[in-house]
PDB file of C-alpha atoms in Angstrom:
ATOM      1  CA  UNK A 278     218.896  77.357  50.756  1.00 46.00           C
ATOM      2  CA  UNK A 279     218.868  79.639  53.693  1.00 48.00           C
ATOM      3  CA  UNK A 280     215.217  79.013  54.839  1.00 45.00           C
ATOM      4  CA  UNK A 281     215.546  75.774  54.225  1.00 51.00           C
ATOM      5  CA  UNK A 282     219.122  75.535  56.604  1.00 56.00           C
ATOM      6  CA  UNK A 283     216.850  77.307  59.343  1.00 61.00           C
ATOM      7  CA  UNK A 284     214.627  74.663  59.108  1.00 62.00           C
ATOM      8  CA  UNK A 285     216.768  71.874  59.807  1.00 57.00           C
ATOM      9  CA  UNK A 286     218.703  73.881  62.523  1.00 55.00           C
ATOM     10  CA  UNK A 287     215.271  73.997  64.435  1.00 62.00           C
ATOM     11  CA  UNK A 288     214.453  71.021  63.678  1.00 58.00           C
ATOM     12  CA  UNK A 289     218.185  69.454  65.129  1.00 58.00           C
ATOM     13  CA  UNK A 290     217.906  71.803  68.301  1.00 58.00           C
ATOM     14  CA  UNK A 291     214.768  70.637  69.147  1.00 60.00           C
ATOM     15  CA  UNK A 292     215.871  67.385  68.432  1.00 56.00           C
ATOM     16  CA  UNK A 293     218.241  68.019  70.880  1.00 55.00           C
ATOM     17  CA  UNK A 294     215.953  69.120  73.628  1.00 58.00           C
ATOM     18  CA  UNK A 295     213.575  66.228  73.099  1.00 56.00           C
ATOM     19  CA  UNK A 296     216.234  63.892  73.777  1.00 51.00           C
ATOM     20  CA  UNK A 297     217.511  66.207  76.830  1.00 54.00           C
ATOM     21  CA  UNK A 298     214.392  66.007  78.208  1.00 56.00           C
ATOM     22  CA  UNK A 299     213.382  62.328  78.159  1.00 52.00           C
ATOM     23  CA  UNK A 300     217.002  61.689  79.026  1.00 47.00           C
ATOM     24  CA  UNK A 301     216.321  63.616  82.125  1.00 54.00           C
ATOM     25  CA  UNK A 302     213.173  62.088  82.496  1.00 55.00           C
ATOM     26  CA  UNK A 303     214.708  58.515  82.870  1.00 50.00           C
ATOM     27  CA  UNK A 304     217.520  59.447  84.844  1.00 49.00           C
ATOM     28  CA  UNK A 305     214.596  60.847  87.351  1.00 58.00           C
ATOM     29  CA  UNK A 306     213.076  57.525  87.292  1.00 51.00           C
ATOM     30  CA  UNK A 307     215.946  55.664  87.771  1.00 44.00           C
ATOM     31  CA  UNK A 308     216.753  57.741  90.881  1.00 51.00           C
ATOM     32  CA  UNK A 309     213.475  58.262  92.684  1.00 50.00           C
ATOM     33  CA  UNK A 310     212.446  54.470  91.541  1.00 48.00           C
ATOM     34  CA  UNK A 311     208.839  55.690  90.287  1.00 60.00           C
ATOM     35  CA  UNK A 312     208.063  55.548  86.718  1.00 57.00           C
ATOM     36  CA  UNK A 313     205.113  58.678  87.087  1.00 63.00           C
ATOM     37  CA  UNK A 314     205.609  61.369  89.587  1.00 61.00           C
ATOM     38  CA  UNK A 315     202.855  64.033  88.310  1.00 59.00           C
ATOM     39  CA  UNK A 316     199.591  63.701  86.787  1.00 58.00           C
ATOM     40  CA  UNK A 317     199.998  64.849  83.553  1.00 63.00           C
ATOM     41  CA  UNK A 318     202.701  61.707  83.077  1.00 66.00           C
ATOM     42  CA  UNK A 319     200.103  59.434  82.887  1.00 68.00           C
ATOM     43  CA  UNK A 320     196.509  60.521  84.365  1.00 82.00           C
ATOM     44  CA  UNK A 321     194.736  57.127  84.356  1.00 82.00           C
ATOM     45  CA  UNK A 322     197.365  55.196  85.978  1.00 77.00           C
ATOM     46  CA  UNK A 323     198.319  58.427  88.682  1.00 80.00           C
ATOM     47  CA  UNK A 324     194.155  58.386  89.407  1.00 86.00           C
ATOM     48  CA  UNK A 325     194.048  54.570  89.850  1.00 85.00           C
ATOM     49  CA  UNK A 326     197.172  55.226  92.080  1.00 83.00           C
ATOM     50  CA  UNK A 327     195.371  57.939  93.913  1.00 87.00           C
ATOM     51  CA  UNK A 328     192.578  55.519  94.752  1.00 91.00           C
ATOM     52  CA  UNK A 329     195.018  52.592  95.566  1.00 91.00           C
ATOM     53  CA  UNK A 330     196.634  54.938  98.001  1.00 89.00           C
ATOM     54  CA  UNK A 331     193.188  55.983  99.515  1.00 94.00           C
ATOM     55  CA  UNK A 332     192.156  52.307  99.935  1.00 94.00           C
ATOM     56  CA  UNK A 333     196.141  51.227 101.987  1.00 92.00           C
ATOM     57  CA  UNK A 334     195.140  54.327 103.893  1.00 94.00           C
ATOM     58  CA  UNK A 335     191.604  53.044 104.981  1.00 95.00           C
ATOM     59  CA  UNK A 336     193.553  49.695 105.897  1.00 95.00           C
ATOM     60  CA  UNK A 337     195.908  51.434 107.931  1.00 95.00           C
ATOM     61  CA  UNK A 338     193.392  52.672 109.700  1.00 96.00           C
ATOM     62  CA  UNK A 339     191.344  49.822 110.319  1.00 95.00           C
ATOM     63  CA  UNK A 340     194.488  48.481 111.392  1.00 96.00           C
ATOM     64  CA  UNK A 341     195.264  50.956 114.009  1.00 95.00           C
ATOM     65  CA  UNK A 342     191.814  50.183 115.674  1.00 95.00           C
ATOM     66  CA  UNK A 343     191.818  47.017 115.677  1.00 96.00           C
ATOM     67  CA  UNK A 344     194.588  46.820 117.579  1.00 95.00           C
ATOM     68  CA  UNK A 345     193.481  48.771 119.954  1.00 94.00           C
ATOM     69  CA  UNK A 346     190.475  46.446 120.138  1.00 95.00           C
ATOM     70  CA  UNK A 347     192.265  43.661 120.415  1.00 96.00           C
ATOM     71  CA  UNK A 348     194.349  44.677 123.117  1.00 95.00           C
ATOM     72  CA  UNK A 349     190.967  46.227 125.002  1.00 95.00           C
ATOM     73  CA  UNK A 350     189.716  42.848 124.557  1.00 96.00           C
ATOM     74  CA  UNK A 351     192.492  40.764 125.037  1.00 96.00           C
ATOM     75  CA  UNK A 352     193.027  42.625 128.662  1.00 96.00           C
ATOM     76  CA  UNK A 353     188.439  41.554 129.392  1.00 96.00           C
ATOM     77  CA  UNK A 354     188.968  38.220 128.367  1.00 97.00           C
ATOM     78  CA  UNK A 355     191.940  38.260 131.052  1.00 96.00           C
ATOM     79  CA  UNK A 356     189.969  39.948 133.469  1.00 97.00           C
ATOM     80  CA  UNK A 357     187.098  37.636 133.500  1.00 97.00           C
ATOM     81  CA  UNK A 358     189.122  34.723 133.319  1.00 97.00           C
ATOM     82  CA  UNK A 359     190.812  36.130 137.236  1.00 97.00           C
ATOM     83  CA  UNK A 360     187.121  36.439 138.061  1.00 97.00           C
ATOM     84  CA  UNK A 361     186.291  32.739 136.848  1.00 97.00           C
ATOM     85  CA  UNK A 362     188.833  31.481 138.926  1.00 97.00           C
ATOM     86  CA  UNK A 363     188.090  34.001 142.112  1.00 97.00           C
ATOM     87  CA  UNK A 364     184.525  32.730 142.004  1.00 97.00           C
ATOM     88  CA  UNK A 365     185.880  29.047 141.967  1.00 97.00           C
ATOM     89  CA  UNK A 366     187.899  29.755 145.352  1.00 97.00           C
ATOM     90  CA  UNK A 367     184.837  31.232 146.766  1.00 97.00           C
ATOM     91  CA  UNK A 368     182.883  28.108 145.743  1.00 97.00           C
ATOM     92  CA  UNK A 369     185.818  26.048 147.501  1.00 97.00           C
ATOM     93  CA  UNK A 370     185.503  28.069 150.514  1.00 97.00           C
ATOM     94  CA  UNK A 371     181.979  27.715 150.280  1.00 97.00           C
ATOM     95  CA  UNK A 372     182.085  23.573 150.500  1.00 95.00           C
ATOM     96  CA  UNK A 373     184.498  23.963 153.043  1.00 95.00           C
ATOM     97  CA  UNK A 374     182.752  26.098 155.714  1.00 93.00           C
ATOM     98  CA  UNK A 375     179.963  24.009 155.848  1.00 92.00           C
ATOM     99  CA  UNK A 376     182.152  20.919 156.980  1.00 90.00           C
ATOM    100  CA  UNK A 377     180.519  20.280 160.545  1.00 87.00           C
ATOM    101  CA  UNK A 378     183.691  19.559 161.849  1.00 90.00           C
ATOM    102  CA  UNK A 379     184.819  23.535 161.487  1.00 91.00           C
ATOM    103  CA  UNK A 380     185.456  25.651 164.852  1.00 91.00           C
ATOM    104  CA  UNK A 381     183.600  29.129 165.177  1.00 91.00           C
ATOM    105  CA  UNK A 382     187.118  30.538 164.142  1.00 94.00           C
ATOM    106  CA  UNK A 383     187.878  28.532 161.223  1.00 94.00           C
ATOM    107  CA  UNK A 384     184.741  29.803 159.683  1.00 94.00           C
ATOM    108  CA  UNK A 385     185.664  33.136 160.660  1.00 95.00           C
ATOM    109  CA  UNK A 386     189.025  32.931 158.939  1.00 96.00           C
ATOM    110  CA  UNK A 387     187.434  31.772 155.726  1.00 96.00           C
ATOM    111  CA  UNK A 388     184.506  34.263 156.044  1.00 96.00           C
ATOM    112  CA  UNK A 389     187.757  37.223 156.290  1.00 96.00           C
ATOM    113  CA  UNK A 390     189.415  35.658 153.038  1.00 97.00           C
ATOM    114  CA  UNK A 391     185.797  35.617 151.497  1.00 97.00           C
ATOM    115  CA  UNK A 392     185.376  39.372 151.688  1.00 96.00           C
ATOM    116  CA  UNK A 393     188.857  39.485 150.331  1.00 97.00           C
ATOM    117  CA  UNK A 394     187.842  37.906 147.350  1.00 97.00           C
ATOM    118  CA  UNK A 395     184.931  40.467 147.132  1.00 96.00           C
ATOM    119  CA  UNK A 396     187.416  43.119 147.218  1.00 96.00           C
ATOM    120  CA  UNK A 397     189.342  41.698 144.657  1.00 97.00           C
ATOM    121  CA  UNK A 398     186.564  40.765 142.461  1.00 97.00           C
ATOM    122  CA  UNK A 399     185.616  44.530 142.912  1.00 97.00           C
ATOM    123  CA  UNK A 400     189.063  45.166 141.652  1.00 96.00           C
ATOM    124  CA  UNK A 401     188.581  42.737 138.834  1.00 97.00           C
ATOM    125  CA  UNK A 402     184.872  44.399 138.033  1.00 97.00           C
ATOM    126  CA  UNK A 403     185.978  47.675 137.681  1.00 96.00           C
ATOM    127  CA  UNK A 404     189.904  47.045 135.755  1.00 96.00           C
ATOM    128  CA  UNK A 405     190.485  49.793 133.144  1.00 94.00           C
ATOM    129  CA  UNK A 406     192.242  48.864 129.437  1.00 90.00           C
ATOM    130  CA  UNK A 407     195.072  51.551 130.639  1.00 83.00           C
ATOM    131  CA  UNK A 408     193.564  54.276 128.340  1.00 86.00           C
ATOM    132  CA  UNK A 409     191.074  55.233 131.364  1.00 87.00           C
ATOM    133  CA  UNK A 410     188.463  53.079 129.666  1.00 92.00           C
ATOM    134  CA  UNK A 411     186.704  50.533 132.120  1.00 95.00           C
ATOM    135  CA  UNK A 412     186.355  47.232 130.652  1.00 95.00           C
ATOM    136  CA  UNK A 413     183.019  46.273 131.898  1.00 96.00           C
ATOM    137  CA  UNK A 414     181.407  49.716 131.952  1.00 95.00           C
ATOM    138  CA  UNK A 415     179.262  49.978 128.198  1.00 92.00           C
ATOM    139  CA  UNK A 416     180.102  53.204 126.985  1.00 92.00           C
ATOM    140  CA  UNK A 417     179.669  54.832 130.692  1.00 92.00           C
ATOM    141  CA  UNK A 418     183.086  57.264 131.952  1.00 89.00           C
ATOM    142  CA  UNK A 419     184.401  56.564 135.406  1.00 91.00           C
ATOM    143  CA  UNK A 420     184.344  52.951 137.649  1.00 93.00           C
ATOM    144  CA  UNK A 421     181.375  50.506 136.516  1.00 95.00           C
ATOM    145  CA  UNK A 422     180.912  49.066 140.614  1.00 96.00           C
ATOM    146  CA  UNK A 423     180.420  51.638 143.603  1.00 94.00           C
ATOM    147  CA  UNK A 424     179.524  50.552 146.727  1.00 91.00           C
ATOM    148  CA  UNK A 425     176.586  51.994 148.847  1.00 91.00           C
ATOM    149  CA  UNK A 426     176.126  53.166 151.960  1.00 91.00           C
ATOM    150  CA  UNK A 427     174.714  50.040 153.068  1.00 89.00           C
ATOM    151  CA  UNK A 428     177.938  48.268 151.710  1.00 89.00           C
ATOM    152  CA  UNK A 429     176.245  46.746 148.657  1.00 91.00           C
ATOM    153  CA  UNK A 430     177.447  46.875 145.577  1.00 94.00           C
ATOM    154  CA  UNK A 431     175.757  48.674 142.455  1.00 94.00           C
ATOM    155  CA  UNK A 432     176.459  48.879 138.878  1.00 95.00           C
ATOM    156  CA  UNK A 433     176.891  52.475 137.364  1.00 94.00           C
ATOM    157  CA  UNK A 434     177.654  51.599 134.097  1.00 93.00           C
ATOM    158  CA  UNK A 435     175.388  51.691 131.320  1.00 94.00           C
ATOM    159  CA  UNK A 436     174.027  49.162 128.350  1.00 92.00           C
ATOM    160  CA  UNK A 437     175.909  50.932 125.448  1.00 91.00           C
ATOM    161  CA  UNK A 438     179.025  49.121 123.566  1.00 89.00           C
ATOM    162  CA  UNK A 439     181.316  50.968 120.976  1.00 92.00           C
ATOM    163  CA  UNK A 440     181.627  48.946 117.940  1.00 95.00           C
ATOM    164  CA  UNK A 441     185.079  49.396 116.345  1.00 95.00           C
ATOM    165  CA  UNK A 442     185.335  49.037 112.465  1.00 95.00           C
ATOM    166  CA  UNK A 443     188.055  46.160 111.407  1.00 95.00           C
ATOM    167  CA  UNK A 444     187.372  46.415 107.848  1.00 93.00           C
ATOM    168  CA  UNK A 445     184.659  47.962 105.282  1.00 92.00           C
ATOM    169  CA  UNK A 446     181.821  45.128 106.324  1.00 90.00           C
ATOM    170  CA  UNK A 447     182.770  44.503 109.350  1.00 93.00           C
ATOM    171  CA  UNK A 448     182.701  45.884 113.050  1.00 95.00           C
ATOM    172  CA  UNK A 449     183.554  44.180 116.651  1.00 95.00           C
ATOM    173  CA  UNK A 450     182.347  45.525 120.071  1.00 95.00           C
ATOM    174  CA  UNK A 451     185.047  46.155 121.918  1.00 93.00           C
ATOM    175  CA  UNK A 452     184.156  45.856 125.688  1.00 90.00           C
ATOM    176  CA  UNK A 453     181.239  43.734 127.459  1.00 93.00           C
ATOM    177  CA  UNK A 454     178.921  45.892 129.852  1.00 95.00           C
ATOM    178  CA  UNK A 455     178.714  44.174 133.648  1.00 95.00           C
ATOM    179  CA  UNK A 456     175.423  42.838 134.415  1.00 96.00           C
ATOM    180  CA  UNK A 457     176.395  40.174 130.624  1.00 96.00           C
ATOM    181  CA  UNK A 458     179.511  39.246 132.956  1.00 97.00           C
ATOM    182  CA  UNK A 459     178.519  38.867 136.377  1.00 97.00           C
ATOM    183  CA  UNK A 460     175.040  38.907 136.602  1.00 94.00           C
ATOM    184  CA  UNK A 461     171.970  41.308 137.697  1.00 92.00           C
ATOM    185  CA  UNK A 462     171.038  43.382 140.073  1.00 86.00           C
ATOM    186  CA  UNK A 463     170.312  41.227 143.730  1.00 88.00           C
ATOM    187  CA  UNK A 464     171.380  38.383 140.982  1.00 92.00           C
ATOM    188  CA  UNK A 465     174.979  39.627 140.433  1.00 95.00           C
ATOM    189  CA  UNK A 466     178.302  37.792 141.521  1.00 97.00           C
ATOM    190  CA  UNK A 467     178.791  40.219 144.650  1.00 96.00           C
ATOM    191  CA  UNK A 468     175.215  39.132 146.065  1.00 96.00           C
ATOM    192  CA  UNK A 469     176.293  35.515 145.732  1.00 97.00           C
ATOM    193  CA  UNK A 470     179.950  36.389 147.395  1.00 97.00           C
ATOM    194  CA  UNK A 471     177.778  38.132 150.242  1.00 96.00           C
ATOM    195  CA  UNK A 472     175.396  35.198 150.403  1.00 96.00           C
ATOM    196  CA  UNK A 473     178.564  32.804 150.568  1.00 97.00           C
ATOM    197  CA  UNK A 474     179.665  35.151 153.578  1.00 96.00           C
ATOM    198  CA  UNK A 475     176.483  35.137 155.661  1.00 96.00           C
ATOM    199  CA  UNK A 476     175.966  31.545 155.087  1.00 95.00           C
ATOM    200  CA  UNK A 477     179.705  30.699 156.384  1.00 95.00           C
ATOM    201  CA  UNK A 478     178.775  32.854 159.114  1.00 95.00           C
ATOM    202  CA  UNK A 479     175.448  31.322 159.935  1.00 93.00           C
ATOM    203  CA  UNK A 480     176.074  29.279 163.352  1.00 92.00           C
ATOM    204  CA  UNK A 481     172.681  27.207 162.959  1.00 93.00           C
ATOM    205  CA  UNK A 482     174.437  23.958 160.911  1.00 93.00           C
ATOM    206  CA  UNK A 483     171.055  23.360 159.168  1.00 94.00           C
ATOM    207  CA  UNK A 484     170.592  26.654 158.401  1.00 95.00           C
ATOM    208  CA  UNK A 485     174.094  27.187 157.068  1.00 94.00           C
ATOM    209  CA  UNK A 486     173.817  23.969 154.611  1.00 95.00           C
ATOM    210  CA  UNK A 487     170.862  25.241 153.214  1.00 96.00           C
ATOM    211  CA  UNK A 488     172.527  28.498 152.609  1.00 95.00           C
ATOM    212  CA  UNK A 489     175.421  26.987 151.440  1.00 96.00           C
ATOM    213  CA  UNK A 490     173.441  25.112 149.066  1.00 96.00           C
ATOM    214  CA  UNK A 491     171.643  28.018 147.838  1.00 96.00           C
ATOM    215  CA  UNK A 492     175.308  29.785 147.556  1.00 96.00           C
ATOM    216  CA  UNK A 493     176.881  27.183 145.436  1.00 97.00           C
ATOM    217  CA  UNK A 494     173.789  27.377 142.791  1.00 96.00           C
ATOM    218  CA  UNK A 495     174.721  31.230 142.240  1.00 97.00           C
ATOM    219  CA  UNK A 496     178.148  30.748 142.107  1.00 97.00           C
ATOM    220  CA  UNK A 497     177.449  28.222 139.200  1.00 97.00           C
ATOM    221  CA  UNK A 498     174.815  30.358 137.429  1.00 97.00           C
ATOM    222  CA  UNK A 499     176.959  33.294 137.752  1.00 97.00           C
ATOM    223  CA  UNK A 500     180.010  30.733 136.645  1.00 97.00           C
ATOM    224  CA  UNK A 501     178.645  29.692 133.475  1.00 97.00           C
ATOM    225  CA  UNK A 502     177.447  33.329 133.179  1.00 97.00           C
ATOM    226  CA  UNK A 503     181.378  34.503 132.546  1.00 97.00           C
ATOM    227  CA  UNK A 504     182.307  31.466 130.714  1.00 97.00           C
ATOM    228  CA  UNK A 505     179.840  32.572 128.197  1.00 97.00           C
ATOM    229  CA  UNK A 506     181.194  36.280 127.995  1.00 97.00           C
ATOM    230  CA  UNK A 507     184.490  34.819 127.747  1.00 96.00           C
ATOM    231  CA  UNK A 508     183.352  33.117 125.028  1.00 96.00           C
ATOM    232  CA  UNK A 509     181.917  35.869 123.507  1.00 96.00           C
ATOM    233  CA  UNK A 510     185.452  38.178 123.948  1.00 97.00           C
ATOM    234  CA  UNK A 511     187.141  34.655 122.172  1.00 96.00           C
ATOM    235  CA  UNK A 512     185.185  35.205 119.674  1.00 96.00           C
ATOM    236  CA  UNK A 513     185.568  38.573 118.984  1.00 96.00           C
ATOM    237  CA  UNK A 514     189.318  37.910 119.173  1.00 97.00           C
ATOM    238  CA  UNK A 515     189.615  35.388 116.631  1.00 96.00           C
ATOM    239  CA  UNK A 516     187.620  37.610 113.951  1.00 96.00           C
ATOM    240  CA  UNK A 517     189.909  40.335 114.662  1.00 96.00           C
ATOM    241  CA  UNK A 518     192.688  38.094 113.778  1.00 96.00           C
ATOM    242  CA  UNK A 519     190.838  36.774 110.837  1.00 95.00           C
ATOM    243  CA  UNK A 520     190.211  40.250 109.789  1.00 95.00           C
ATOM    244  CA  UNK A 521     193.764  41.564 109.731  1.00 95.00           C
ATOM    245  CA  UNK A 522     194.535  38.287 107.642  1.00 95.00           C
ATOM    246  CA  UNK A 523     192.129  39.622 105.118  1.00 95.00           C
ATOM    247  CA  UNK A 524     193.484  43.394 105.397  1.00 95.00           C
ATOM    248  CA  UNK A 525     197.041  41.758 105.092  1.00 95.00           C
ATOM    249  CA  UNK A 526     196.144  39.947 102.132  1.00 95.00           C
ATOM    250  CA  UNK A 527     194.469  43.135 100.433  1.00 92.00           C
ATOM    251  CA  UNK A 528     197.306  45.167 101.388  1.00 92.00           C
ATOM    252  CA  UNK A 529     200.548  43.142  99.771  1.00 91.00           C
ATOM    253  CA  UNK A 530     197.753  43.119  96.456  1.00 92.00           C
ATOM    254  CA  UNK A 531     197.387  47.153  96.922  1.00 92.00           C
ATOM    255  CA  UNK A 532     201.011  47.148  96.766  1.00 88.00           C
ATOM    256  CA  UNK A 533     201.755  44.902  93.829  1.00 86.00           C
ATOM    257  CA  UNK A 534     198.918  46.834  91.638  1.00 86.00           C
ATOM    258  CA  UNK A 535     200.481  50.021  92.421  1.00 80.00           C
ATOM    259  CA  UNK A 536     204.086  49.702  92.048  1.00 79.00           C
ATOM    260  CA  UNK A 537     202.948  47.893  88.386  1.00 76.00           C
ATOM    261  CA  UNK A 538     201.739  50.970  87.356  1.00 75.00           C
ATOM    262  CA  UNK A 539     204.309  53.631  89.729  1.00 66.00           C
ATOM    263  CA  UNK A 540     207.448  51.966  89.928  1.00 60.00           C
ATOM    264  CA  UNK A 541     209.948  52.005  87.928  1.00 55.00           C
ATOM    265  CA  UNK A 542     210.985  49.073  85.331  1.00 52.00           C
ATOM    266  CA  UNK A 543     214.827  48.872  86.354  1.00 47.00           C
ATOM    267  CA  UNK A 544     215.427  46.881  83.045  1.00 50.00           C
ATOM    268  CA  UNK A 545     213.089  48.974  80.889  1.00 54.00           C
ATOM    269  CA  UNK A 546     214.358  52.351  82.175  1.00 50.00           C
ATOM    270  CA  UNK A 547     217.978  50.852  81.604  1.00 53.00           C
ATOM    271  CA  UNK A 548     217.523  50.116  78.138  1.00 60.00           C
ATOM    272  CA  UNK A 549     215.354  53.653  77.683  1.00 55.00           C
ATOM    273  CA  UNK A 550     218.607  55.299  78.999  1.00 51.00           C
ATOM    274  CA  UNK A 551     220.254  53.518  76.123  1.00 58.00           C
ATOM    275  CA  UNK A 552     218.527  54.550  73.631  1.00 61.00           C
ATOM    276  CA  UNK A 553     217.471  58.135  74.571  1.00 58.00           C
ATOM    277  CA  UNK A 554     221.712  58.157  75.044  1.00 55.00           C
ATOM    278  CA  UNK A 555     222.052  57.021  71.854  1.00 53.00           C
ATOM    279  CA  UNK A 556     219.403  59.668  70.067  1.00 60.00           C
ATOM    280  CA  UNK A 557     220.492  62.396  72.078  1.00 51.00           C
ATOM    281  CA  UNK A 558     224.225  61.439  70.374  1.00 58.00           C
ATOM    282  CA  UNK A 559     222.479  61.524  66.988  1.00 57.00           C
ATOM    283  CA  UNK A 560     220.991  65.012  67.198  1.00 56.00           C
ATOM    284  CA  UNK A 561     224.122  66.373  68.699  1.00 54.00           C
ATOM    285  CA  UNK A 562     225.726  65.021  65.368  1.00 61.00           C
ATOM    286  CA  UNK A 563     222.998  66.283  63.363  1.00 58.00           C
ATOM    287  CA  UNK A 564     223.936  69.881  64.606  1.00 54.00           C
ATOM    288  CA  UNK A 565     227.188  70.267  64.730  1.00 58.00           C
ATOM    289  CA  UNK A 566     226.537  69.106  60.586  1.00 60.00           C
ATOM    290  CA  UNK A 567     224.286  72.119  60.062  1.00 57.00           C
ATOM    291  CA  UNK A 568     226.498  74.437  61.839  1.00 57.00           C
ATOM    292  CA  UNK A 569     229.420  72.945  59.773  1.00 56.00           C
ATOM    293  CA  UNK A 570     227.087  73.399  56.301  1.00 57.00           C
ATOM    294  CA  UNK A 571     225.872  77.220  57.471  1.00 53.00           C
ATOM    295  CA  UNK A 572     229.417  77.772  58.099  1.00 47.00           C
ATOM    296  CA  UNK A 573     230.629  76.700  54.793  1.00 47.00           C
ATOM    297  CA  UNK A 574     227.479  78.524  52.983  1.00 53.00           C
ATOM    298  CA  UNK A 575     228.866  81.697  54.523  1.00 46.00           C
ATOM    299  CA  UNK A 576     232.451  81.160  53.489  1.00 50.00           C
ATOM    300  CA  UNK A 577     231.311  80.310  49.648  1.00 53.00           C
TER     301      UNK A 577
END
């Protein structure tokens, strides 16, 4: 009778601490709100978790630069678009110095707001995304546009472009290099602003038509030129937008996978409370009755 009272005293204390334990075990996942907090819990669902969690990271991240790329991009497409419409004024300045009805000093007023507008495109040319990046410089450091000693104006950048990864397939370049903006070399949008000048300038009428002429077909070519790289920027724009759609999409799915198999079941951990409550009760009860029958073997 003894060995077997021993036995059911184990047996009722660790009764006890079974219950103890899963009763503390609920009570942690109704407080923290995750069903599996280590490994050993569950290992298949805390791996899958593990590579749900890598994958939200990778979003995150993809997230982070394309924002940055959108904002580098949003600022190029602005830039060009003040360029578009500079180059429009000098094409309206252009028209009107040729009218043979202009004074020496008209032309030289509109030949002095001219070389403003080449200033300002210079301005435009060589705009930074606020980050000390220029816009229209490749992957080159430092301004895209110097001018020369002779007062022309070069390109310094390079060819390169820095594609930025908005997803696991897919990249966007984030910047356009010069010479796909404004042109070439003796080509470019400052030799047709300088042309524009000297033609202005030129006292001979028929000589100043022609050059005018000339003028307004490199303003056009150089026109169209920017529209395009605008168009190209758009472009870029909307499949970062399309892209974080996607991401977004992936993400909230991420989420809904993983707190299936992390969170915590409110109503399930309720009624496991319950019922852990309850068993924990029962093996109380169970040993205080084998104290009270060792206690009465000892008396008889």
């Amino acid at each position: 009778m003894r060995i077997a009272s021993d036995t059911i005293y184990r047996q009722a204390v660790a009764a006890i601490q079974d219950a103890q334990s899963n009763l503390a075990r609920v009570q942690e996942q109704l407080s923290s709100g995750e069903r599996i907090r280590r490994s050993g819990e569950d290992p298949s669902a805390f791996t899958t978790a593990t590579r749900l969690d890598a994958r939200q990271e990778l979003l995150t991240g993809f997230e982070r630069a394309s924002d940055r790329a959108f904002a580098r991009l949003s600022l190029t497409e602005s830039r060009i678009g003040e360029a578009v419409d500079q180059t429009n004024r000098v094409r309206e300045l252009v028209v009107q110095g040729n009218n043979a009805t202009l004074s020496s000093d008209d032309r030289a007023a509109i030949a002095r707001e001219l070389r403003q507008i080449r200033e300002g495109l210079l301005q435009t040319a060589n705009a930074s995304d606020g980050e000390g990046r220029a816009l229209f410089a490749g992957t080159a450091s430092g301004k895209p546009y110097q001018q020369d000693i002779s007062g022309a104006i070069i390109y310094q950048g390079n060819a390169g472009s820095r594609l930025v990864p908005i997803n696991t397939d897919a990249t966007v370049a984030d910047g356009e290099q010069g010479p796909a903006v404004f042109g070439r070399g003796s080509n470019d949008l400052f030799a047709a602003v300088d042309a524009a000048i000297a033609a202005v300038e030129e006292p001979d009428p028929a000589l100043r038509a022609a050059g005018a002429a000339a003028t307004l077909d490199q303003l056009d070519a150089r026109l169209d030129q920017m529209n395009l790289a605008r168009g190209r920027v758009g472009a870029r724009l909307s499949a970062i937008e399309q892209s974080a759609e996607v991401r977004a999409v992936e993400s909230e799915q991420l989420t809904v996978t993983r707190a299936n198999l992390m969170d915590t079941d409110i109503a399930q951990a309720i009624t496991d409370l319950t019922l852990t409550g309850n068993r924990l009760s029962a093996a109380q009860q169970s040993y205080l009755q084998v104290q009270r029958q060792s206690l009465f073997d000892l008396i008889r």
